[in-house]
Short mmCIF file of C-alpha atoms in Angstrom, two decimals:
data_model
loop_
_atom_site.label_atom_id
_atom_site.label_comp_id
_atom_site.label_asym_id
_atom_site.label_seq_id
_atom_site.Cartn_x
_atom_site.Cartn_y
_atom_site.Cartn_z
CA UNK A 63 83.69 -21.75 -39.37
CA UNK A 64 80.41 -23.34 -40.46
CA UNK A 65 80.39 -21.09 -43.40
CA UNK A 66 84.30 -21.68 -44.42
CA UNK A 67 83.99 -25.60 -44.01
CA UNK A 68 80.97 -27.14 -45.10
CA UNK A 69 79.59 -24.93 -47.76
CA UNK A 70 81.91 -27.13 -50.02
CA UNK A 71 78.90 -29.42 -49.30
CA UNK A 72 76.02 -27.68 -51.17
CA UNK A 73 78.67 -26.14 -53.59
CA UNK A 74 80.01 -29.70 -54.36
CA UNK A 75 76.94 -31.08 -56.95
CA UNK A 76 77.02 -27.33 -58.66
CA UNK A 77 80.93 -27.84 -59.53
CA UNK A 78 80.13 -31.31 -60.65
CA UNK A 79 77.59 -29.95 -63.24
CA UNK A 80 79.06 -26.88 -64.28
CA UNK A 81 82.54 -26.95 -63.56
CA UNK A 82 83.57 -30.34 -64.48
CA UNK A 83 84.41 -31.67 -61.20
CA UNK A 84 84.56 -35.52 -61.06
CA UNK A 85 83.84 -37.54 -57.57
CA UNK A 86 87.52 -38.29 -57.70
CA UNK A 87 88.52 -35.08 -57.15
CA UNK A 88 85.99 -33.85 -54.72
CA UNK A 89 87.23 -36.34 -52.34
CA UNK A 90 90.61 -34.71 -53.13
CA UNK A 91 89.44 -31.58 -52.23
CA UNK A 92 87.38 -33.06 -49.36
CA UNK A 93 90.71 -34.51 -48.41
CA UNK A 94 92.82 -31.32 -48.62
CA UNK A 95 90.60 -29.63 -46.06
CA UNK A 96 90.82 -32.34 -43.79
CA UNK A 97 94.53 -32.58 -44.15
CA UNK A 98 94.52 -28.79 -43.12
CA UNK A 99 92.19 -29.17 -40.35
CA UNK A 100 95.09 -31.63 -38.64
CA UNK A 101 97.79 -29.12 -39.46
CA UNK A 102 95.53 -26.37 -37.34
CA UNK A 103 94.84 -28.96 -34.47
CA UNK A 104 98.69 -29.88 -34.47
CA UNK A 105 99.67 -26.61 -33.79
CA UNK A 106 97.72 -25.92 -31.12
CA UNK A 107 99.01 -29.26 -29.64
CA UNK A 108 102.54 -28.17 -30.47
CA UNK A 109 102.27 -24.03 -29.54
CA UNK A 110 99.33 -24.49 -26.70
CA UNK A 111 99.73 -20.13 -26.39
CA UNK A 112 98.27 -20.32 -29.65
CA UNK A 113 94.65 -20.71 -28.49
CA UNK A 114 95.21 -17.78 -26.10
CA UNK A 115 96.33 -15.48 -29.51
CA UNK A 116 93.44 -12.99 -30.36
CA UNK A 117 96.01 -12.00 -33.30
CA UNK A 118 95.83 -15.36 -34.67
CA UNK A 119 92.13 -15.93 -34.13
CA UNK A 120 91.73 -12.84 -36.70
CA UNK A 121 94.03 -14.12 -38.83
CA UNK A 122 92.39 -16.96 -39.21
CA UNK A 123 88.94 -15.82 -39.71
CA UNK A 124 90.65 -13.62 -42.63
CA UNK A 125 92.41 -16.32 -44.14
CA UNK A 126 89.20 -18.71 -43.95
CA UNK A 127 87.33 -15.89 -45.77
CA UNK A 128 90.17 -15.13 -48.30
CA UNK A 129 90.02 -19.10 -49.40
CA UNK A 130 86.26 -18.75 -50.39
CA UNK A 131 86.81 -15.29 -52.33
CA UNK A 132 89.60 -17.33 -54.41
CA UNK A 133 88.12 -20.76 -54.83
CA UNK A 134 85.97 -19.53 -58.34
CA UNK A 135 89.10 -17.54 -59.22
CA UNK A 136 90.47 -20.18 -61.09
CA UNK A 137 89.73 -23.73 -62.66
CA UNK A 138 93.72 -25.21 -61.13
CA UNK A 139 92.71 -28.20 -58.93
CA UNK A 140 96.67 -27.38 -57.64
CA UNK A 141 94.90 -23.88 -56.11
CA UNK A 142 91.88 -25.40 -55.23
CA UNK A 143 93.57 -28.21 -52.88
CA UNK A 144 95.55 -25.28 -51.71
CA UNK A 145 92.85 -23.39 -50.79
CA UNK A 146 91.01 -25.87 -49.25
CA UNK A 147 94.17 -27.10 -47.58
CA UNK A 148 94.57 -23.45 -45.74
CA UNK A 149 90.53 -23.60 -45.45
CA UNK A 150 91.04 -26.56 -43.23
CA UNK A 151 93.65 -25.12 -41.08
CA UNK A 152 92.14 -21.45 -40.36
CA UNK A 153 88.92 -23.37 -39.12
CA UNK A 154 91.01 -25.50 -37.34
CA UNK A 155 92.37 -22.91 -35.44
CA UNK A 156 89.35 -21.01 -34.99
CA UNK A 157 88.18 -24.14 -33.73
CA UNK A 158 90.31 -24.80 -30.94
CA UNK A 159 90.85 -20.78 -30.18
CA UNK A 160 86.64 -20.97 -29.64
CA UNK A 161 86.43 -24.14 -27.71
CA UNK A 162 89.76 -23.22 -25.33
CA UNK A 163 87.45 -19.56 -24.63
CA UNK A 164 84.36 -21.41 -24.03
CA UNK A 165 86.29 -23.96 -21.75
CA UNK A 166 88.02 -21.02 -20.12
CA UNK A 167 85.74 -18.20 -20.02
CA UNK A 168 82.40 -20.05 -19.33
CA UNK A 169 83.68 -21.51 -16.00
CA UNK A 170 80.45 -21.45 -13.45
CA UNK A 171 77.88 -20.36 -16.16
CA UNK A 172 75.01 -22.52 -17.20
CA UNK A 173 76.04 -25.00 -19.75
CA UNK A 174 73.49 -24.10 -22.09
CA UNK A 175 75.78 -20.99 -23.13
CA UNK A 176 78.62 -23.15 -24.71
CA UNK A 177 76.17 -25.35 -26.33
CA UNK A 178 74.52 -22.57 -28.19
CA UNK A 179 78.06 -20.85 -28.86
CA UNK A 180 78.96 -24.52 -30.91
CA UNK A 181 75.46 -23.97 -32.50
CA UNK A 182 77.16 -21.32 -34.44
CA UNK A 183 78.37 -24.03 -36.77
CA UNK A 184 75.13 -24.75 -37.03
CA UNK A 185 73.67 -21.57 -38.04
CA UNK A 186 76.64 -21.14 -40.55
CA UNK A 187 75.89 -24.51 -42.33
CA UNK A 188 72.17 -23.49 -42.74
CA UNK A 189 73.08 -19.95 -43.72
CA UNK A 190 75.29 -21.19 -45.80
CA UNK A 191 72.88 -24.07 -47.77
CA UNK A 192 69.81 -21.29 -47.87
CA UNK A 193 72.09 -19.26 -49.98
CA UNK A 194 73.41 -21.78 -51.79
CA UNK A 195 69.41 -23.24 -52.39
CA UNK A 196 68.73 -19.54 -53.51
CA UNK A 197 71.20 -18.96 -55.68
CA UNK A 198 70.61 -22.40 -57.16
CA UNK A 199 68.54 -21.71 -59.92
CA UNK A 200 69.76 -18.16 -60.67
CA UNK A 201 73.37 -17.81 -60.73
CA UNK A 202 76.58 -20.52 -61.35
CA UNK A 203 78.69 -21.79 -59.18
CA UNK A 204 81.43 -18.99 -58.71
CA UNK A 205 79.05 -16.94 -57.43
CA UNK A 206 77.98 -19.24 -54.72
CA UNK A 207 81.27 -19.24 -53.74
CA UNK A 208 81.39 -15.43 -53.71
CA UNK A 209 78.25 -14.99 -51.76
CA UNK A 210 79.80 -17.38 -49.25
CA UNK A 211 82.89 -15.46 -48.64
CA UNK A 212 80.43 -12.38 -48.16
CA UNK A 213 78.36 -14.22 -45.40
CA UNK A 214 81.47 -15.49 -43.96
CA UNK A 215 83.05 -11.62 -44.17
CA UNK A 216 79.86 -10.51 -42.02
CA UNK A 217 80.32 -13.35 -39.47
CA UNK A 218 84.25 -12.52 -39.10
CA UNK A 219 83.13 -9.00 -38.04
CA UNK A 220 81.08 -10.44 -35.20
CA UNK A 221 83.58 -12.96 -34.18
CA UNK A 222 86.30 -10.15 -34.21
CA UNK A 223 86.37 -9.60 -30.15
CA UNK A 224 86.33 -13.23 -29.09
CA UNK A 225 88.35 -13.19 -26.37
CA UNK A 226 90.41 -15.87 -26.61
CA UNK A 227 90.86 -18.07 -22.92
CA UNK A 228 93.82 -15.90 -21.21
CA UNK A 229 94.83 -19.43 -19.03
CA UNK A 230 96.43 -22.62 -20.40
CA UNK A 231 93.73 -25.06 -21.21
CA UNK A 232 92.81 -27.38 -17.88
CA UNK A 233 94.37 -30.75 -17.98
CA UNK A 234 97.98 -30.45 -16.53
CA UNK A 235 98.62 -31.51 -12.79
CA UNK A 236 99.54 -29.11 -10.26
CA UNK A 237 103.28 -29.01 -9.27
CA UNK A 238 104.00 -31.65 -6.12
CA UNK A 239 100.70 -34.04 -6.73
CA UNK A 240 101.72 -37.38 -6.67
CA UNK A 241 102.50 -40.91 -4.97
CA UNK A 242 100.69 -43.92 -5.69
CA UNK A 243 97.40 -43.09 -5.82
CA UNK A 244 98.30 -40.14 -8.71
CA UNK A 245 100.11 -42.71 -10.42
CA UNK A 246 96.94 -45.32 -10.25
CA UNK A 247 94.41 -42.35 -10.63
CA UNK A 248 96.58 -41.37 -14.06
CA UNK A 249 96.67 -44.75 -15.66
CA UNK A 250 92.51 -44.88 -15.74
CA UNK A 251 92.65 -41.43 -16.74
CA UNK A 252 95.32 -42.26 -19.48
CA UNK A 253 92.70 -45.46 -19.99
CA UNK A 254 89.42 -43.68 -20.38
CA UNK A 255 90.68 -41.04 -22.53
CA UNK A 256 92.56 -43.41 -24.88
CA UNK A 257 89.00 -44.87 -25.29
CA UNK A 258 87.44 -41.61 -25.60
CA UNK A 259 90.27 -40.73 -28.33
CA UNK A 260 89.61 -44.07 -30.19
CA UNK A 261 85.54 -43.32 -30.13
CA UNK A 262 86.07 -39.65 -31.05
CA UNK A 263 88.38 -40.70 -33.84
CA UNK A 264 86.15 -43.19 -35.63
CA UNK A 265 83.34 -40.69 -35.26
CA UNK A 266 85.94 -38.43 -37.46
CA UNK A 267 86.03 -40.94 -40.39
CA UNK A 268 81.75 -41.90 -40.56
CA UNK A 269 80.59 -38.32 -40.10
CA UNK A 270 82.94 -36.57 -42.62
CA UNK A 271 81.30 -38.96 -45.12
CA UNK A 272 78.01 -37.99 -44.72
CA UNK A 273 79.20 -33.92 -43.97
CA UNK A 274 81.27 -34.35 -47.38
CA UNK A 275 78.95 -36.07 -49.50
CA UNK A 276 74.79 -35.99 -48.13
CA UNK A 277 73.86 -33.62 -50.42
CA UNK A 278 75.40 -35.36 -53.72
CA UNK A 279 73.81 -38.88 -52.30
CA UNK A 280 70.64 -37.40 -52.04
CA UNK A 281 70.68 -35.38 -55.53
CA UNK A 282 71.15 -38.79 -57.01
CA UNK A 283 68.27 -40.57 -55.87
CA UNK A 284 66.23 -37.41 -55.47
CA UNK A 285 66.89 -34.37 -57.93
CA UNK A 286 65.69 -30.72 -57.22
CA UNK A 287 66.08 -29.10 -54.36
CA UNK A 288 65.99 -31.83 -51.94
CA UNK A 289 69.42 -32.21 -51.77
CA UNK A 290 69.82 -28.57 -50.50
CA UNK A 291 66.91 -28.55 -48.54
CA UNK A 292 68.39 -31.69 -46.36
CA UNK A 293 72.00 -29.34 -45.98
CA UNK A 294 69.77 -26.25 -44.29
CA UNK A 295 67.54 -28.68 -42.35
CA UNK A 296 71.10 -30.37 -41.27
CA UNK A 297 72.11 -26.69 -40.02
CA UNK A 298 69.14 -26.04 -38.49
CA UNK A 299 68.93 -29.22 -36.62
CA UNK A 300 72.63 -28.80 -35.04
CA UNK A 301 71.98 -24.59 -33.67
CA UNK A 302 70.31 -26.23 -30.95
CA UNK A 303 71.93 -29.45 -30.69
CA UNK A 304 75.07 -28.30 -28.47
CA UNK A 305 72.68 -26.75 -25.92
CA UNK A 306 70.35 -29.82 -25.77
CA UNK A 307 72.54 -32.51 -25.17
CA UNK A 308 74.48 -30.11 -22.23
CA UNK A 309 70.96 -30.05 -20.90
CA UNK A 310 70.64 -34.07 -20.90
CA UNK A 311 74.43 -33.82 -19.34
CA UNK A 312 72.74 -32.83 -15.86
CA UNK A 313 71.24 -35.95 -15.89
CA UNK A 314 73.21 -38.51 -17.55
CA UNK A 315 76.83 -39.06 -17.77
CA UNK A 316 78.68 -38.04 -21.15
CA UNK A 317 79.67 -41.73 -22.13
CA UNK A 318 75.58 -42.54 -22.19
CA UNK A 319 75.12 -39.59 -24.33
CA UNK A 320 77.94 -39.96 -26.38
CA UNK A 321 76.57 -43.90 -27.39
CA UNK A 322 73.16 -42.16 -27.64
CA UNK A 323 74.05 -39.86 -29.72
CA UNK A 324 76.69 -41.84 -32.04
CA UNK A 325 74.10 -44.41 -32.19
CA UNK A 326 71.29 -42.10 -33.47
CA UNK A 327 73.79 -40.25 -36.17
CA UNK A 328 74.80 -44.07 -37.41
CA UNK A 329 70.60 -44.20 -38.43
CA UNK A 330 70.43 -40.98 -39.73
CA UNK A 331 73.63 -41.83 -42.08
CA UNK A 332 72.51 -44.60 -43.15
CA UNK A 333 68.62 -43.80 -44.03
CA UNK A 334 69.05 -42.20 -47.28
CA UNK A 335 71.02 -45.27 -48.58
CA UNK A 336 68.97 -48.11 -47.46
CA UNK A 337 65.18 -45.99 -48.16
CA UNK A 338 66.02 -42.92 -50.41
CA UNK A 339 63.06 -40.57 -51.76
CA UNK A 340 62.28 -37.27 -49.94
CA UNK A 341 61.22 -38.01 -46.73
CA UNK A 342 64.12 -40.12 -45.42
CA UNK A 343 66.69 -37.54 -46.57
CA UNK A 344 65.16 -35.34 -44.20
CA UNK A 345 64.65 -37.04 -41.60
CA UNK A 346 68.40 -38.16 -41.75
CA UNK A 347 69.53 -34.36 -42.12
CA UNK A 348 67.47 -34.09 -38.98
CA UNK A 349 69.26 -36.92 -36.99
CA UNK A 350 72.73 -36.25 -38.75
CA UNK A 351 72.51 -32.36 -37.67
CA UNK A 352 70.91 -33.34 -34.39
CA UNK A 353 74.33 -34.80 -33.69
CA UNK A 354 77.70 -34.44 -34.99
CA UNK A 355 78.39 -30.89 -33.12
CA UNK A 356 76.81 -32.50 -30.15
CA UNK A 357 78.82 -35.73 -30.53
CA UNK A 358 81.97 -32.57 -30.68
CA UNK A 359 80.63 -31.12 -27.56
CA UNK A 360 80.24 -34.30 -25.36
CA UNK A 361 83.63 -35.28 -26.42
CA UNK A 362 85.38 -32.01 -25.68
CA UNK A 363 83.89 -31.80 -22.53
CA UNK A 364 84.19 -34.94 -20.86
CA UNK A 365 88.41 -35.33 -22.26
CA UNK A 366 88.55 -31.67 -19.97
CA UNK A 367 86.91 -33.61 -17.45
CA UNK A 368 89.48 -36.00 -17.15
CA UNK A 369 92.16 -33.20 -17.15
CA UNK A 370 94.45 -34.90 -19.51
CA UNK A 371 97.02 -32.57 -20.51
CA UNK A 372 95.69 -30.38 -23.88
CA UNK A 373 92.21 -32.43 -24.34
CA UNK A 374 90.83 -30.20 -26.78
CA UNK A 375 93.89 -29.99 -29.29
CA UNK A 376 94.85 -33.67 -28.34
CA UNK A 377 90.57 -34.63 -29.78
CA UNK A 378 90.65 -32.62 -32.60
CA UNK A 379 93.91 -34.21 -34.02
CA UNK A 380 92.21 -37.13 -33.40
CA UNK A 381 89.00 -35.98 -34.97
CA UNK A 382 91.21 -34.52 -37.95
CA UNK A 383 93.22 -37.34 -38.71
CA UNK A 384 89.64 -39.33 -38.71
CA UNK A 385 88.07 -37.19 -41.27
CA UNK A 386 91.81 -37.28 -43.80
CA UNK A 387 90.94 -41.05 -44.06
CA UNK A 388 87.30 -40.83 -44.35
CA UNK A 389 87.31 -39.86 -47.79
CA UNK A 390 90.06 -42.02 -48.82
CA UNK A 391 88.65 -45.11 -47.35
CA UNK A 392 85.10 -44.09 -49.72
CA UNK A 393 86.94 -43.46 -52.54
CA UNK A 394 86.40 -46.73 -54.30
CA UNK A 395 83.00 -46.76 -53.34
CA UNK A 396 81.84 -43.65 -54.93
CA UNK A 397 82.64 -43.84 -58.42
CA UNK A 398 79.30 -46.20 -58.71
CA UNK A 399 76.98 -43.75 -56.48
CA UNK A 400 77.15 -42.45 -52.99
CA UNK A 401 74.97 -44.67 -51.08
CA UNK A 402 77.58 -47.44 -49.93
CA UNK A 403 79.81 -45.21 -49.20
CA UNK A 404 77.17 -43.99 -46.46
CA UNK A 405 76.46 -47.33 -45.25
CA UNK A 406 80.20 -47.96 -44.56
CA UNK A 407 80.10 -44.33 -42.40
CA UNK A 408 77.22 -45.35 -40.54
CA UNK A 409 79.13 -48.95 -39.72
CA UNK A 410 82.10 -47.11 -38.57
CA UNK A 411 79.91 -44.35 -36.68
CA UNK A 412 78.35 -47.92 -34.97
CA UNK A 413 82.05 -48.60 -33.68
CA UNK A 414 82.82 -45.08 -32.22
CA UNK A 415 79.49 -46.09 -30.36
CA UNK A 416 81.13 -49.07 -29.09
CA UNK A 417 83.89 -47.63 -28.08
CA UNK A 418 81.99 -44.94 -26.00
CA UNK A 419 80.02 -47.86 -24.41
CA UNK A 420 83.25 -48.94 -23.22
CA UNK A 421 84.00 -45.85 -21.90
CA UNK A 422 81.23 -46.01 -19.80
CA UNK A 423 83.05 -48.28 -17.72
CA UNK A 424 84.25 -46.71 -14.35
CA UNK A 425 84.21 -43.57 -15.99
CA UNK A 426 84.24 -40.56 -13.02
CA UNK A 427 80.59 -38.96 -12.39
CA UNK A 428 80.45 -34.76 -13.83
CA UNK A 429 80.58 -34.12 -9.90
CA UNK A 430 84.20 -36.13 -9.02
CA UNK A 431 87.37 -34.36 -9.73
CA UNK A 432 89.94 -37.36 -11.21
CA UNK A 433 92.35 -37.70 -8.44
CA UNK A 434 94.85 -36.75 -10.73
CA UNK A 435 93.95 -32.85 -10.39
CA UNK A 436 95.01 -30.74 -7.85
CA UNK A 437 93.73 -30.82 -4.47
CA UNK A 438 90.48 -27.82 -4.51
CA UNK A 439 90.47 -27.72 -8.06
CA UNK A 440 87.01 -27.90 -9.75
CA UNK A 441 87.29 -30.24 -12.70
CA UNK A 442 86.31 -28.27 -16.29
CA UNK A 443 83.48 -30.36 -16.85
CA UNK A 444 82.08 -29.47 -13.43
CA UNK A 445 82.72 -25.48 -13.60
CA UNK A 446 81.08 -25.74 -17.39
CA UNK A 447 77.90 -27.54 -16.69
CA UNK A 448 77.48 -26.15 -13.00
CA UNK A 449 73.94 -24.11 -13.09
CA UNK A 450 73.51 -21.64 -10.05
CA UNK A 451 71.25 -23.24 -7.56
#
């Protein structure tokens, strides 16, 4: 999935120089994958036995590799939005397929393994941006996208035996729970998640700006291989990231994370607009890949903590729906550069960390079941982040 979504990313400046792709339509094409992404999420709202599918999960990883064989096949923006539309679905799905089997299949491990699991976008984006980087100077940019699709090919063969979770996700209430005290119990959960949902979303719309266009903002005020350089440093920042911030989970709630984290992605955003040169575009890949798949994992994990009914599906609509308008909302903005467009993300990031601060508000310690669950039920943020003693 790192491979099939974000090496649009490093591609993106290539097609501008040698394929005639204006701004305009990048954020088209940006757009189109986003737009997909929902579609993906929606279904597995809509058909929840779709994350328990191992059928579909290969499916998608073939259809998600068939869109990067075809993208240099032709110069039709028509196919290309296509493409990138089905692009955005297939990683949806593989998405939600992954998270529901972590969710599900992780249950009493340590949570370290489903943060390193997520790091596998991680390792795809910088995979993805060292080939990209080394194919820069020597080849155009149909073969980067052919070299992509062969990377992602390799990485489908792994993923081929994921077993997909083989329960329905956690969230739903157990038959006969209820009175009073359910109803109350629901209405904060219904509260806190709606918060969570809001924070999550807004997070959608800043971080796609900065995952869609980094490495074109920081060609422009820094040419050469910076701009690449910043996309693998971004990749190898988030492999870890997951695992580190599950880590910090033992000790602090996820709504103090989640502003942490939101708060330090807003700076990293918003360096290489307000300093530019060299040095701040690392240092905001750094902070930018430090984050976002963490920012995904604390999210996921504390919306299964509240057991609302089909978290994960029900946060990555959410998430999807953020990213469609990200792009549109920039769209005015970039036609004169890149860099205000990354100053309004990192604004917007700012208010998904407000909203997160609000959620921080009564929210139910990793150790407290919400009343709303079954009685002797472990909630699914306790059974993922419990370590043996």
């Amino acid at each position: 999935m790192g491979i099939g979504r974000f090496v649009f990313t490093p591609i993106l400046p290539l097609m501008h120089a040698q394929a005639g792709l204006s701004a305009s339509t990048g954020a088209n094409l940006a757009t189109a994958n986003y737009v997909g992404y929902l579609a993906g999420a929606l279904a597995g709202i809509l058909a929840p036995a779709l994350v328990r599918s191992p059928a579909l999960l290969r499916a998608a990883l073939v259809v998600l590799t068939g869109t990067l064989t075809a993208m240099p096949a032709t110069h039709d923006v028509r196919l290309w939005i296509a493409l990138r539309l089905l692009a955005g679905a297939a990683s949806a799905l593989v998405f939600v397929i992954a998270a529901a089997s972590l969710h599900g299949n992780l249950r009493g491990h340590p949570a370290h393994l489903s943060g390193w699991a997520f790091g596998g976008v991680g390792t795809g984006i910088a995979l993805s941006g060292l080939l990209v980087l080394g194919l820069h100077s020597v080849a155009d940019w149909r073969f980067a996208w052919w070299a992509s699709a062969a990377l992602a090919a390799l990485f489908t063969a792994g993923a081929w035996h994921l077993r997909p979770a083989t329960a329905p996700e956690a969230g739903t209430t157990a038959p006969g729970v209820g009175g009073p005290a359910a109803e109350r119990s629901t209405t904060r959960t219904r509260r806190w998640f709606t918060t969570l949902f809001a924070s999550y979303t807004l997070e959608g719309v800043g971080y796609i700006v900065a995952g869609t266009f980094l490495v074109a903002a920081i060609e422009q005020s820094s040419p050469g291989p910076v701009g690449n350089a910043a996309w693998v440093l971004v990749g190898l920042a988030a492999v870890p990231s997951s695992a580190m911030w599950a880590g910090l989970g033992r000790r602090w709630s996820h709504p103090d994370l989640l502003l942490a984290a939101l708060v330090v992605q807003a700076v990293g955003i918003a360096l290489p607009a307000l300093i530019g040169g060299a040095t701040a575009a690392l240092i905001s890949a750094v902070l930018f890949g430090a984050t976002f798949i963490g920012v995904s994992t604390l999210a996921l994990a504390a919306g299964a903590h509240l057991r609302f009914p089909r978290p994960i599906a029900l946060l990555t609509a959410g998430y999807s729906v953020g990213q469609i308008l990200g792009p549109l909302v920039v769209a005015p903005l970039i036609h004169h550069g890149y860099h205000r467009a990354l100053i309004l993300a990192a604004v917007v990031v700012l208010a998904a960390a407000a909203a997160a601060g609000l959620l921080r508000i009564g929210f139910p310690s990793p150790g407290v079941v919400p009343r709303a669950a079954a009685p002797g039920q472990r909630s699914v943020h306790e059974s993922c982040h419990a370590s043996p003693p």
